[in-house]
């Protein structure tokens, strides 16, 4: 049962344009969401996160939007740069009684390619 | 500050053998997590160790096991290796509540032939 889904395995964008990466989840008890970025031969690195009490969080060129009613989140990168080319994973977790026992639930990842 | 370090970087084993993977967390982090990333799949949760105890394990057979040492470093053991165990094994660490995210190491690429 895939609780966090990234339905687009890959995305290609021109440098300077916006990249939009999408993520859907099924468990309404998730209340914290994260995005990680992964380059080949490296581990995932934390990018940005959002709590379920917010619908938007911004950090420089990166903005995450959360739509709780649709159980959907998206990561916007503006403007996209060639160095942003990587695999992006969304992840979800829960607090308190919704704690997932220490684990983050990850999506399958979306490979972003930003072309010069 | 040193990050999460994993060794070896690459490991090639024969089917049926045992593999041992090692992880050193960031200094001060008491929790260690292990994940498997098989080809084309996302990160699958394997194990969580905290203060030397196994706190949770994912949906993997018992031949996947591990331990955490008093210095908080950790070992993942995979017995009776199967071809489908070929994957990138990632270790991560955190201090306190893991729900805010972990710091990952670069992983060990295990190939079973």
Coordinates of C-alpha atoms in Angstrom, one line a residue:
Chain A
X1 CA 0.0 0.0 0.0
X2 CA 1.7 3.1 -1.3
X3 CA 0.7 5.9 1.1
X4 CA 2.8 8.6 -0.6
X5 CA 2.8 8.7 -4.4
X6 CA 4.7 10.7 -6.9
X7 CA 3.1 9.8 -10.2
X8 CA 5.6 11.4 -12.5
X9 CA 8.8 9.5 -12.7
X10 CA 10.5 12.3 -14.6
X11 CA 10.2 16.0 -15.5
X12 CA 12.1 18.1 -18.0
X13 CA 12.2 21.9 -17.7
X14 CA 14.0 24.7 -19.4
X15 CA 16.5 26.7 -17.4
X16 CA 14.8 29.8 -15.9
X17 CA 11.3 28.4 -16.0
X18 CA 9.2 27.0 -13.2
X19 CA 9.5 23.3 -12.1
X20 CA 6.5 21.8 -10.4
X21 CA 6.8 18.5 -8.7
X22 CA 3.7 16.8 -7.3
X23 CA 3.0 14.4 -4.5
X24 CA -0.2 12.7 -3.3
X25 CA -0.9 11.0 -0.1
X26 CA -3.7 8.7 1.2
X27 CA -3.3 8.9 5.0
X28 CA -5.1 11.9 6.4
X29 CA -3.3 11.4 9.7
X30 CA 0.0 12.6 8.2
X31 CA 0.7 16.1 9.6
X32 CA 4.2 16.9 8.5
X33 CA 5.6 16.8 4.9
X34 CA 9.2 17.1 3.6
X35 CA 11.0 17.2 0.3
X36 CA 14.4 15.7 -0.2
X37 CA 16.7 16.1 -3.1
X38 CA 19.1 13.3 -4.2
X39 CA 22.1 13.5 -6.6
X40 CA 23.5 10.2 -8.0
X41 CA 26.0 8.5 -5.6
X42 CA 24.9 10.7 -2.7
X43 CA 22.3 10.4 0.0
X44 CA 19.1 12.4 0.0
X45 CA 19.4 15.9 1.5
X46 CA 16.6 17.8 3.2
X47 CA 15.2 20.6 1.1
X48 CA 12.1 22.1 2.6
X49 CA 9.2 21.0 4.8
X50 CA 5.7 22.1 5.7
X51 CA 3.4 21.4 8.7
X52 CA -0.3 20.5 8.1
X53 CA -1.3 23.7 9.9
X54 CA 0.1 25.7 6.9
X55 CA -0.7 25.7 3.3
X56 CA 2.5 27.3 2.0
X57 CA 6.1 27.5 3.0
X58 CA 8.8 29.4 1.1
X59 CA 12.6 29.2 1.2
X60 CA 14.3 31.1 -1.5
X61 CA 13.6 29.6 -4.9
X62 CA 11.7 26.7 -3.3
X63 CA 8.0 26.8 -2.3
X64 CA 5.9 23.9 -1.0
X65 CA 2.2 24.1 -1.2
X66 CA -0.1 21.8 0.8
X67 CA -3.8 21.1 -0.1
X68 CA -5.1 19.0 2.7
X69 CA -8.6 18.5 1.3
X70 CA -7.0 17.0 -1.9
X71 CA -4.2 15.3 0.1
X72 CA -1.8 16.8 -2.4
X73 CA 1.4 18.7 -2.1
X74 CA 3.6 20.3 -4.7
X75 CA 7.1 21.7 -4.8
X76 CA 7.7 24.8 -7.0
X77 CA 11.2 25.8 -8.0
X78 CA 11.5 29.2 -9.6
X79 CA 13.7 29.9 -11.5
X80 CA 14.9 26.4 -12.3
X81 CA 18.7 26.0 -12.7
X82 CA 20.7 23.2 -14.2
X83 CA 22.1 22.4 -10.7
X84 CA 18.6 21.5 -9.6
X85 CA 18.7 18.4 -11.8
X86 CA 18.3 15.6 -9.3
X87 CA 15.7 13.1 -8.0
X88 CA 13.2 14.7 -5.6
X89 CA 11.4 12.7 -3.0
X90 CA 8.5 13.8 -1.0
X91 CA 8.0 12.3 2.5
X92 CA 5.3 12.3 5.2
X93 CA 5.2 11.7 8.9
X94 CA 2.9 12.0 11.9
X95 CA 3.1 13.3 15.4
X96 CA 1.7 12.0 18.7
X97 CA -0.7 9.1 18.1
X98 CA -0.1 9.4 14.4
X99 CA 3.6 8.8 14.7
X100 CA 4.8 6.4 12.1
X101 CA 7.2 4.7 14.6
X102 CA 10.2 6.8 13.6
X103 CA 9.8 6.4 9.9
X104 CA 9.2 8.8 7.2
X105 CA 7.0 7.5 4.4
X106 CA 8.6 8.3 1.1
X107 CA 7.3 8.6 -2.5
X108 CA 9.0 6.9 -5.4
X109 CA 10.8 10.1 -6.5
X110 CA 10.6 12.3 -9.5
X111 CA 13.8 12.8 -11.6
X112 CA 14.0 16.5 -12.6
X113 CA 16.1 17.5 -15.5
X114 CA 16.8 21.2 -16.1
X115 CA 18.1 22.0 -19.5
X116 CA 20.3 25.0 -20.2
Chain B
X1 CA 31.0 18.6 11.7
X2 CA 31.2 15.2 10.1
X3 CA 28.0 14.0 8.5
X4 CA 26.6 10.5 8.5
X5 CA 29.2 8.1 7.3
X6 CA 28.6 4.7 5.8
X7 CA 31.0 1.9 4.8
X8 CA 31.7 0.3 2.5
X9 CA 30.7 2.4 -0.4
X10 CA 30.2 -0.6 -2.6
X11 CA 29.8 -4.3 -1.7
X12 CA 29.6 -7.3 -4.0
X13 CA 28.4 -10.6 -2.6
X14 CA 27.3 -14.0 -3.9
X15 CA 23.8 -15.2 -3.4
X16 CA 23.5 -17.0 0.0
X17 CA 26.3 -15.1 1.6
X18 CA 26.0 -12.5 4.4
X19 CA 26.5 -8.8 4.1
X20 CA 27.4 -6.3 6.9
X21 CA 26.9 -2.6 6.4
X22 CA 28.1 0.0 8.8
X23 CA 26.9 3.5 9.8
X24 CA 28.3 6.2 12.0
X25 CA 25.7 8.9 12.9
X26 CA 26.3 12.6 13.3
X27 CA 27.9 13.3 16.7
X28 CA 25.2 13.8 19.2
X29 CA 22.5 11.9 17.3
X30 CA 21.1 9.0 19.1
X31 CA 18.8 7.6 16.5
X32 CA 19.8 5.6 13.4
X33 CA 17.5 4.6 10.6
X34 CA 18.1 2.2 7.7
X35 CA 16.4 2.4 4.4
X36 CA 16.6 0.4 1.2
X37 CA 16.3 1.9 -2.2
X38 CA 15.9 -0.7 -4.8
X39 CA 16.0 0.2 -8.5
X40 CA 13.0 2.1 -9.6
X41 CA 11.5 2.2 -6.1
X42 CA 11.3 4.8 -3.4
X43 CA 13.0 4.6 0.0
X44 CA 11.7 1.6 2.0
X45 CA 12.0 1.8 5.7
X46 CA 14.0 -1.1 7.2
X47 CA 14.9 -0.4 10.8
X48 CA 15.1 2.3 13.5
X49 CA 17.5 2.1 16.4
X50 CA 17.5 4.5 19.3
X51 CA 19.6 4.4 22.5
X52 CA 20.8 0.9 21.6
X53 CA 17.4 -0.6 21.1
X54 CA 15.4 -1.6 18.0
X55 CA 12.4 0.6 18.1
X56 CA 10.7 -0.3 14.8
X57 CA 11.2 -2.4 11.7
X58 CA 9.7 -2.3 8.3
X59 CA 8.1 -5.0 6.3
X60 CA 11.3 -7.0 5.6
X61 CA 12.1 -10.6 6.4
X62 CA 14.0 -11.5 9.6
X63 CA 17.2 -12.1 7.6
X64 CA 17.5 -8.3 7.7
X65 CA 18.8 -7.4 11.2
X66 CA 21.1 -5.0 12.9
X67 CA 22.2 -3.5 16.1
X68 CA 23.3 -0.2 17.6
X69 CA 26.4 0.1 19.6
X70 CA 27.0 2.2 22.8
X71 CA 28.6 4.9 20.6
X72 CA 25.4 5.0 18.6
X73 CA 27.0 3.6 15.4
X74 CA 25.0 0.9 13.8
X75 CA 25.4 -2.2 11.7
X76 CA 22.9 -3.7 9.2
X77 CA 23.3 -7.4 8.5
X78 CA 21.6 -9.2 5.7
X79 CA 21.8 -13.0 5.8
X80 CA 21.2 -15.5 3.1
X81 CA 21.5 -12.9 0.4
X82 CA 19.1 -13.0 -2.5
X83 CA 19.5 -11.3 -5.9
X84 CA 16.6 -8.9 -5.1
X85 CA 18.6 -7.6 -2.1
X86 CA 20.7 -5.7 -4.6
X87 CA 20.0 -2.1 -3.7
X88 CA 21.3 1.1 -2.2
X89 CA 21.2 1.0 1.5
X90 CA 20.9 4.3 3.2
X91 CA 21.5 5.1 6.8
X92 CA 20.2 8.3 8.5
X93 CA 20.5 9.8 11.9
X94 CA 18.6 12.3 14.0
X95 CA 18.5 13.8 17.4
X96 CA 15.1 13.8 19.1
X97 CA 12.0 13.7 17.1
X98 CA 12.6 12.0 13.7
X99 CA 9.4 13.5 12.3
X100 CA 11.2 16.7 11.4
X101 CA 13.5 14.7 9.1
X102 CA 16.8 13.0 9.1
X103 CA 20.3 13.5 7.8
X104 CA 21.3 10.7 5.4
X105 CA 24.6 9.2 4.6
X106 CA 25.7 8.5 1.0
X107 CA 24.7 4.9 1.1
X108 CA 26.2 1.5 0.5
X109 CA 25.6 0.0 -2.9
X110 CA 25.1 -3.8 -2.4
X111 CA 25.2 -6.0 -5.5
X112 CA 24.3 -9.7 -5.1
X113 CA 25.4 -11.9 -8.0

